[in-house]
Short mmCIF file of C-alpha atoms in Angstrom, two decimals:
data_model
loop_
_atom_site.label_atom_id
_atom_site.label_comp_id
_atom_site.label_asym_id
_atom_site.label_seq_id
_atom_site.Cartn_x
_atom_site.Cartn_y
_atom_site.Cartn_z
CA UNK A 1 0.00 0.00 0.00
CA UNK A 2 1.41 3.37 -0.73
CA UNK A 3 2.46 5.97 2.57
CA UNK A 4 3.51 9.53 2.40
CA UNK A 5 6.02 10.88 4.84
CA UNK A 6 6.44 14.51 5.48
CA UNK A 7 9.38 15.48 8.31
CA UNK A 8 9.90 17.60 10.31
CA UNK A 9 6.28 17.65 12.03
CA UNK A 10 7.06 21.09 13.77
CA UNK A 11 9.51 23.34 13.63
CA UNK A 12 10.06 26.84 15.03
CA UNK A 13 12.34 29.09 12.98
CA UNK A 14 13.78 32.81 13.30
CA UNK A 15 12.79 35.20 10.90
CA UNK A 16 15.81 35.04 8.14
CA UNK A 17 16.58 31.51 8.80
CA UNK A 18 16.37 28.91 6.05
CA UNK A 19 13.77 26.16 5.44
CA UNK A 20 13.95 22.60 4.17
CA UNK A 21 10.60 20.06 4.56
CA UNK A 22 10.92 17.15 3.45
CA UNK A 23 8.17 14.70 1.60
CA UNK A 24 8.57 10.82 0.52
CA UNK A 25 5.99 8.27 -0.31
CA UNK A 26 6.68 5.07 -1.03
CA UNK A 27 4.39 2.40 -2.47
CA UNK A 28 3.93 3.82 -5.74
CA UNK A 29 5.53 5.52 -8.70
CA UNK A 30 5.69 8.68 -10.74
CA UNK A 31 3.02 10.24 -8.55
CA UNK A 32 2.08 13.68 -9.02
CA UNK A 33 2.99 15.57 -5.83
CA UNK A 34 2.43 18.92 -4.45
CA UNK A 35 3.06 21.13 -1.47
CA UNK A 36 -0.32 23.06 -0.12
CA UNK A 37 -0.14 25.17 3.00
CA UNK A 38 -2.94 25.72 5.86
CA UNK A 39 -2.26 29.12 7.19
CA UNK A 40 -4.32 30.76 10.04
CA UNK A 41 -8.10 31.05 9.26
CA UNK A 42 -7.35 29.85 5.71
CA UNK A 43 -7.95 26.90 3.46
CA UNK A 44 -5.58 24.62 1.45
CA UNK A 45 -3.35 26.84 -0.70
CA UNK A 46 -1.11 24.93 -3.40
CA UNK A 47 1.97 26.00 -3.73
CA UNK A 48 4.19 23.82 -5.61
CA UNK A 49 2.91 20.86 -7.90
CA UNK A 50 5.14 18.14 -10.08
CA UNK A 51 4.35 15.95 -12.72
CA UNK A 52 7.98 13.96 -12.33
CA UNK A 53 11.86 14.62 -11.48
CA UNK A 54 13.09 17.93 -11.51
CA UNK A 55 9.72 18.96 -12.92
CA UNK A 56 8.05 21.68 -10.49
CA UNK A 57 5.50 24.17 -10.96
CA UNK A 58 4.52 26.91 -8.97
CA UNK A 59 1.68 28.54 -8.66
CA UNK A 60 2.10 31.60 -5.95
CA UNK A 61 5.05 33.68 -5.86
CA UNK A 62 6.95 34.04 -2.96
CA UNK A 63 10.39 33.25 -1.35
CA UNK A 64 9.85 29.93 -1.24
CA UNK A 65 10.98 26.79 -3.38
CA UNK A 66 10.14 23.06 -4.24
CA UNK A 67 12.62 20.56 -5.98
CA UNK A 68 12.14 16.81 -7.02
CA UNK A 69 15.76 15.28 -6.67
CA UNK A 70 14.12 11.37 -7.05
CA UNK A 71 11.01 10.42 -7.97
CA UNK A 72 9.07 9.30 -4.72
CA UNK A 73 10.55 12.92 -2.92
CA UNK A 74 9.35 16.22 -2.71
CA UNK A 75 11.17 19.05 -0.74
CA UNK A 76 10.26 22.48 0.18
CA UNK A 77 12.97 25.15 0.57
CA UNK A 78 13.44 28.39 1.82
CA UNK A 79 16.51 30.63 1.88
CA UNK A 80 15.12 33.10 4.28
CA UNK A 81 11.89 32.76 5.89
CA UNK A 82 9.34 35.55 6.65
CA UNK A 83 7.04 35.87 9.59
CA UNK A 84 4.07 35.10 6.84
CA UNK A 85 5.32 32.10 6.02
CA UNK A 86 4.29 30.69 9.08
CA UNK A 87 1.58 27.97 9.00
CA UNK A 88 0.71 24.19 8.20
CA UNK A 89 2.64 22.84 5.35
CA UNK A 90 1.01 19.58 3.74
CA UNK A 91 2.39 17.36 1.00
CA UNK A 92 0.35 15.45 -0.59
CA UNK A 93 0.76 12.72 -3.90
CA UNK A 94 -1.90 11.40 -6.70
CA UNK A 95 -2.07 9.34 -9.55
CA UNK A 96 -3.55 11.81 -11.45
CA UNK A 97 -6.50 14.37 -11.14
CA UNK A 98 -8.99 13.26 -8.57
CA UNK A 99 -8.37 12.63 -5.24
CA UNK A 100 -5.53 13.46 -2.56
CA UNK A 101 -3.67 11.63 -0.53
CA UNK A 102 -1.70 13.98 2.37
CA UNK A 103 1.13 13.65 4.64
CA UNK A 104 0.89 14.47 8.15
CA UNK A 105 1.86 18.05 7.64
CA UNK A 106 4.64 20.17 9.63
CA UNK A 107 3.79 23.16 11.38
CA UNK A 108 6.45 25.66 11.11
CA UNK A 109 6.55 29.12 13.33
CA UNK A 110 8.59 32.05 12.12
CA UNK A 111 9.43 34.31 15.32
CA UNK B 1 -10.14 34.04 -6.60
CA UNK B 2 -12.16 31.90 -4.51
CA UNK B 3 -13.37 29.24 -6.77
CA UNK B 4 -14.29 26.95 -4.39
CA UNK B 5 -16.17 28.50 -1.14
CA UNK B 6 -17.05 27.31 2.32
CA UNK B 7 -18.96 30.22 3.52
CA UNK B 8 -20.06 28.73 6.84
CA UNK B 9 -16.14 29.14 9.00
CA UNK B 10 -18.18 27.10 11.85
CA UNK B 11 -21.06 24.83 12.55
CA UNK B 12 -21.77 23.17 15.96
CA UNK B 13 -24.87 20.53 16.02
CA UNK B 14 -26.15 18.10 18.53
CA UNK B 15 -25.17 14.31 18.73
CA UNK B 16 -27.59 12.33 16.70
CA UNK B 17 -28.41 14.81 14.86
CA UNK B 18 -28.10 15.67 11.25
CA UNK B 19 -24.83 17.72 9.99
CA UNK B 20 -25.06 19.78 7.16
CA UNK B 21 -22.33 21.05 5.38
CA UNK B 22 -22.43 23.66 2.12
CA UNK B 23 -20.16 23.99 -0.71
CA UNK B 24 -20.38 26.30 -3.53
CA UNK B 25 -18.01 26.75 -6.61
CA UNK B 26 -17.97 29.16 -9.36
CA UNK B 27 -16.10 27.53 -12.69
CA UNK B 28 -18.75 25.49 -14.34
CA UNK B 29 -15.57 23.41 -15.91
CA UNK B 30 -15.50 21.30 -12.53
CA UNK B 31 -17.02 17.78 -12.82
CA UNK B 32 -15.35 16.29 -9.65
CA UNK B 33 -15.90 17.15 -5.98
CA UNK B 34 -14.38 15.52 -2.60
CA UNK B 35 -14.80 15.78 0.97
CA UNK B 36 -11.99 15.42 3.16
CA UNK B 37 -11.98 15.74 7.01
CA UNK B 38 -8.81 17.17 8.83
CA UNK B 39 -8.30 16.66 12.44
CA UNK B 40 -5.79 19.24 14.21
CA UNK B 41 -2.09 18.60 13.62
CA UNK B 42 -2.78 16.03 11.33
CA UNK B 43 -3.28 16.12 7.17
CA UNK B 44 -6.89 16.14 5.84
CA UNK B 45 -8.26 12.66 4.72
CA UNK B 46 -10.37 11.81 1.82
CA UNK B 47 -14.20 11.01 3.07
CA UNK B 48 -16.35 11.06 0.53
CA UNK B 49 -16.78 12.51 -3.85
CA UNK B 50 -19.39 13.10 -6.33
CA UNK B 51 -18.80 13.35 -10.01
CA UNK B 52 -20.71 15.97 -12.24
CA UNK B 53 -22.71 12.94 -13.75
CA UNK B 54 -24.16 12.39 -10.37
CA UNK B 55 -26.42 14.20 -7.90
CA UNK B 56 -25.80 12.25 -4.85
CA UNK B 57 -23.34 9.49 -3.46
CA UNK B 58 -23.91 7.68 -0.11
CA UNK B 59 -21.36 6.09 1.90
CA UNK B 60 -22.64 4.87 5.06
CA UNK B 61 -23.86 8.19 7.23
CA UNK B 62 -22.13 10.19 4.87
CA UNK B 63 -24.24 11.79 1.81
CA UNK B 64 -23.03 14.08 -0.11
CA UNK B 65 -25.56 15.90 -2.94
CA UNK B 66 -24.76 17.91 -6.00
CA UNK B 67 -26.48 20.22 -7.60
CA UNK B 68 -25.06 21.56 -10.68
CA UNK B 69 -27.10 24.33 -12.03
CA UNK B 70 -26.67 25.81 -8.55
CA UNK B 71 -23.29 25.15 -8.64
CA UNK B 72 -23.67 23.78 -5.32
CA UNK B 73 -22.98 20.85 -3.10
CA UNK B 74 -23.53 20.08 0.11
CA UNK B 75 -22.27 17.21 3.02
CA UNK B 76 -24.71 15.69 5.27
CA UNK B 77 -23.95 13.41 8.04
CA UNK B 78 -26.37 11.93 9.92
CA UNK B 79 -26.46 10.76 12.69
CA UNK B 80 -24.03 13.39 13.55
CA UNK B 81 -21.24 11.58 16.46
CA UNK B 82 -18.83 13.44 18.63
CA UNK B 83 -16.22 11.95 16.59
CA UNK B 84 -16.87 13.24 13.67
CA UNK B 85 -15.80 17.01 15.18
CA UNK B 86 -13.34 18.39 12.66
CA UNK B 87 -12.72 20.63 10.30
CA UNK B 88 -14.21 19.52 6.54
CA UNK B 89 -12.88 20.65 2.86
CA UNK B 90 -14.95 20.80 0.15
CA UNK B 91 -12.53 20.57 -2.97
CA UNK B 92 -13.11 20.73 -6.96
CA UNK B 93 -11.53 19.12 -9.96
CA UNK B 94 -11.91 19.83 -13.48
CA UNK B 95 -9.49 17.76 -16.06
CA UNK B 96 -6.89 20.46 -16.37
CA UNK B 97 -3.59 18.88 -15.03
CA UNK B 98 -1.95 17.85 -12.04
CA UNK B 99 -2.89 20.79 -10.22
CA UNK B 100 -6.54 20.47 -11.07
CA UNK B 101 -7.52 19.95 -7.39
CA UNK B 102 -9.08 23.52 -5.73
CA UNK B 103 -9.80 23.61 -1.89
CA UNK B 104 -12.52 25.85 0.20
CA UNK B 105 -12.08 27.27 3.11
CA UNK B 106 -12.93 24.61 5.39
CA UNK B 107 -15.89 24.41 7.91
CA UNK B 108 -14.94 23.69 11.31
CA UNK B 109 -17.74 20.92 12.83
CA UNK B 110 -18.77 20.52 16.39
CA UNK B 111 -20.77 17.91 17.81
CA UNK B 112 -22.14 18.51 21.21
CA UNK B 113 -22.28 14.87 23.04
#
């Protein structure tokens, strides 16, 4: 059966600091996989999507960044976080368009 | 753009009783809506979907109805159980791509034992 992994499952950062979330599912291959994020009072935004290695689309600016080194892991980067980019960050993996299957999600606090 | 909206942020309802939950979207193109439930601290799970050639689905006490020329669907649960206290997505698909999948704002549900 497939899994999804997403590490760490909370972090607290200082403003400036850099970012790395990490996403792996197993079970399955060439999913499609994207990066949403729950902030306060909000829905599910998507922020990063990709259709296979090194493949990544994004579909908000801001100072963050998603890359696809293998094919079963997603990672979300920042070089310098803001206060705003504090919130619940959710990866997630399908076989195609339809349904979702999430990770546990990390919650990450920028002070 | 909102194209997917939850417009109720809360709902609290009585054990036993029935839970109603509203949906509406605004691109006609969508012919695929889910249901997923998300617990705090945890990543929302799929419950239940309806596709546009449909106006209801049924999976045990969970019924979800569409109505398309409303551009409207709606989650019922009945009989509501404390358990089921969370907060629910309505989400929208249309055969676009890989990032065909659109979220609302979630409702949060309470239900009073």
């Amino acid at each position: 059966s497939q899994t999804i992994h997403q590490w760490p499952a909370t972090l607290v950062q200082p403003v400036g600091s850099p970012l790395s979330l990490e996403c792996t599912v197993e079970g399955t291959s060439n999913p499609n996989l994207y990066w949403y994020r729950q902030a306060a009072g909000r829905g599910l935004q998507l922020l990063f999507y990709s259709v296979g290695i090194g493949q990544i689309s994004s579909e908000v600016p801001q100072n963050l960044s998603a890359s696809r080194p293998q094919d079963r892991q997603f990672i979300l980067s920042s070089k310098k976080l803001l206060l705003s980019d504090s919130g619940f960050y959710l990866c997630a993996w399908s076989m195609g368009p339809g349904e979702l299957f999430f990770g546990e999600g990390s919650r990450l606090t920028v002070l | 753009d909102q194209q997917v909206k939850q417009n109720s942020p809360s709902l609290s309802v009585q054990e036993g009783r029935i839970s109603i939950l509203n949906c509406d979207y605004t691109n006609s193109m969508f012919d695929y809506f889910l249901w997923y439930k998300k617990y705090p601290a945890e990543g929302p799970t799929f419950l239940i979907s309806i596709s546009s050639i449909k106006d209801k689905n049924e999976d045990g006490r969970f019924t979800v109805f569409l109505n398309k020329s409303a551009k409207h669907l709606s989650l019922h649960i009945v009989p509501s159980q404390p358990g089921d206290s969370a907060v629910y997505f309505c989400a929208a698909s249309g055969f676009t791509g890989a990032n065909n999948l659109f979220f609302g704002t979630g409702t949060r549900l309470t239900v009073i034992p």
